[in-house]
Protein backbone atom coordinates (compact mmCIF):
# COMPACT_ATOMS: atom_id res chain seq x y z
CA MET A 1 -76.67 -9.00 4.33
CA LYS A 2 -79.56 -10.83 2.68
CA LEU A 3 -80.70 -7.62 0.96
CA CYS A 4 -77.27 -7.12 -0.64
CA LEU A 5 -77.22 -10.72 -1.77
CA PHE A 6 -80.69 -10.35 -3.32
CA ILE A 7 -79.69 -7.18 -5.14
CA ARG A 8 -76.51 -8.81 -6.41
CA GLU A 9 -78.49 -11.85 -7.69
CA GLU A 10 -80.99 -9.53 -9.32
CA CYS A 11 -78.15 -7.69 -11.10
CA ILE A 12 -76.70 -10.99 -12.30
CA ILE A 13 -80.08 -12.08 -13.63
CA LYS A 14 -80.52 -8.75 -15.42
CA LYS A 15 -77.06 -9.02 -16.97
CA ILE A 16 -77.70 -12.58 -18.15
CA LEU A 17 -81.03 -11.50 -19.64
CA LEU A 18 -79.41 -8.52 -21.35
CA ILE A 19 -76.62 -10.66 -22.82
CA SER A 20 -79.17 -13.27 -23.96
CA LEU A 21 -81.27 -10.66 -25.72
CA ARG A 22 -78.21 -9.18 -27.41
CA VAL A 23 -77.17 -12.64 -28.61
CA LEU A 24 -80.72 -13.30 -29.90
CA SER A 25 -80.62 -10.06 -31.85
CA ILE A 26 -77.92 -11.48 -34.15
CA PRO A 27 -80.04 -14.28 -35.69
CA TYR A 28 -82.98 -11.85 -35.79
CA ALA A 29 -80.99 -9.34 -37.87
CA TYR A 30 -79.81 -12.17 -40.12
CA ALA A 31 -83.40 -13.42 -40.59
CA VAL A 32 -84.62 -9.94 -41.56
CA LEU A 33 -81.77 -9.64 -44.06
CA MET A 34 -82.59 -13.04 -45.55
CA VAL A 35 -86.35 -12.40 -45.81
CA THR A 36 -86.09 -8.89 -47.22
CA LEU A 37 -83.13 -9.27 -49.57
CA LEU A 38 -81.12 -12.46 -49.85
CA TYR A 39 -83.91 -15.00 -50.46
CA ARG A 40 -85.47 -12.84 -53.14
CA ILE A 41 -84.78 -13.29 -56.82
CA PRO A 42 -83.96 -10.08 -58.72
CA THR A 43 -86.75 -8.99 -61.07
CA HIS A 44 -84.46 -6.72 -63.11
CA SER A 45 -87.02 -3.93 -62.94
CA HIS A 46 -87.12 -1.05 -60.49
CA ASN A 47 -90.63 -0.83 -59.07
CA ILE A 48 -92.10 1.79 -56.76
CA LYS A 49 -95.59 1.26 -55.38
CA PRO A 50 -97.81 4.29 -54.73
CA PRO A 51 -98.34 5.29 -51.09
CA PHE A 52 -101.04 3.37 -49.21
CA TRP A 53 -101.77 1.04 -52.12
CA GLU A 54 -102.01 -1.93 -49.75
CA ILE A 55 -104.71 -0.33 -47.63
CA THR A 56 -106.58 0.78 -50.75
CA GLN A 57 -106.51 -2.77 -52.12
CA LEU A 58 -107.48 -4.17 -48.72
CA ILE A 59 -110.54 -1.91 -48.64
CA LYS A 60 -111.41 -3.10 -52.16
CA GLY A 61 -111.49 -6.67 -50.85
CA ASN A 62 -107.98 -8.06 -51.39
CA GLU A 63 -107.72 -9.87 -48.05
CA GLN A 64 -104.30 -11.39 -48.92
CA LEU A 65 -102.76 -7.96 -48.27
CA LEU A 66 -103.89 -8.11 -44.64
CA PHE A 67 -101.31 -10.87 -44.14
CA ASP A 68 -98.62 -8.68 -45.74
CA ILE A 69 -99.52 -5.71 -43.55
CA ILE A 70 -99.47 -7.78 -40.35
CA ALA A 71 -96.22 -9.50 -41.40
CA ASN A 72 -94.54 -6.12 -41.96
CA ILE A 73 -95.68 -4.90 -38.55
CA ILE A 74 -94.45 -8.08 -36.86
CA MET A 75 -91.14 -8.15 -38.76
CA LEU A 76 -89.66 -5.06 -37.09
CA PHE A 77 -91.49 -5.46 -33.76
CA PRO A 78 -88.37 -7.10 -32.22
CA LEU A 79 -86.23 -4.26 -33.55
CA GLY A 80 -88.09 -1.95 -31.18
CA ILE A 81 -86.94 -4.21 -28.35
CA PHE A 82 -83.37 -4.67 -29.58
CA LEU A 83 -82.51 -1.06 -30.52
CA PRO A 84 -82.35 0.22 -26.93
CA LEU A 85 -80.16 -2.78 -26.06
CA TRP A 86 -77.74 -1.94 -28.86
CA PHE A 87 -77.80 1.85 -28.49
CA ARG A 88 -78.49 3.46 -25.12
CA LYS A 89 -79.59 6.74 -26.72
CA LEU A 90 -82.54 4.97 -28.39
CA ASN A 91 -84.22 4.50 -25.02
CA THR A 92 -87.71 5.81 -25.88
CA PRO A 93 -90.31 4.40 -28.27
CA LYS A 94 -90.15 7.60 -30.33
CA LYS A 95 -86.37 7.36 -30.78
CA ALA A 96 -86.52 3.64 -31.52
CA ALA A 97 -89.27 4.22 -34.10
CA ALA A 98 -87.21 6.96 -35.76
CA ALA A 99 -84.23 4.61 -36.02
CA ALA A 100 -86.50 1.81 -37.29
CA PHE A 101 -87.83 4.20 -39.94
CA PHE A 102 -84.28 4.61 -41.27
CA VAL A 103 -83.67 0.85 -41.12
CA SER A 104 -86.89 0.17 -43.02
CA PHE A 105 -86.20 2.94 -45.53
CA SER A 106 -82.74 1.45 -46.10
CA ILE A 107 -84.22 -2.00 -46.70
CA GLU A 108 -86.70 -0.59 -49.22
CA LEU A 109 -83.98 1.43 -50.95
CA VAL A 110 -81.71 -1.61 -51.27
CA GLN A 111 -84.68 -3.62 -52.61
CA LEU A 112 -85.25 -0.94 -55.23
CA ILE A 113 -81.58 -0.71 -56.24
CA THR A 114 -81.01 -4.47 -56.36
CA THR A 115 -84.49 -5.15 -57.88
CA ARG A 116 -85.15 -7.67 -55.11
CA GLY A 117 -88.54 -6.23 -54.26
CA TYR A 118 -90.70 -3.17 -54.56
CA PHE A 119 -89.99 0.15 -52.90
CA GLU A 120 -93.12 0.52 -50.77
CA ILE A 121 -93.91 3.43 -48.50
CA ASP A 122 -96.56 1.20 -46.94
CA ASP A 123 -93.86 -1.23 -45.79
CA ILE A 124 -91.87 1.61 -44.23
CA PHE A 125 -94.98 2.78 -42.38
CA HIS A 126 -95.92 -0.72 -41.17
CA ASN A 127 -92.33 -1.62 -40.19
CA THR A 128 -91.98 1.62 -38.22
CA LEU A 129 -95.32 1.00 -36.52
CA GLY A 130 -94.15 -2.48 -35.53
CA ALA A 131 -90.87 -1.20 -34.07
CA PHE A 132 -92.74 1.52 -32.19
CA ALA A 133 -95.04 -1.13 -30.69
CA GLY A 134 -92.01 -3.26 -29.81
CA ALA A 135 -90.32 -0.37 -28.06
C-alpha cells in the first residue's frame, strides 16, 4: 500500500514539474522574441556577416565578442530543455539541436528581412550548440 502511494505521489510531483516547466517556457519564448527582434530598431539595410567572423575577430583580440558568443549559447540553452516538453518526438539531444537549428535560422532570417539585426551563421551555430547542451 505504501509503495503505491509513493509511486502516485511521485507521478503527481512529476506532473506538477512538467506543467511548471511548460508554463515557464511561455515567458522564455517571449523573452527570446523580444531580445532578437522586437526590442531592436530597424537599420534599413540587409546585412549578412561572413561565416565565423566572430571567432576570427576574437582571435584577433576583440574580447567583446566573447560575451556575444556566450550569450548566444546561453540564449537557446533552455530551448534544448523545453523542446522535448513541447514535442515528444524531439526526445534526443540530436533531434532537439536540429529543431533549434531551424528556430535559430528562422530568427536570423527574420532579422535579415526586417533589418532588425545581421544574418549571422555564427549565431546559428552558437544557438544550436546551446540548445544541444540544454538537451
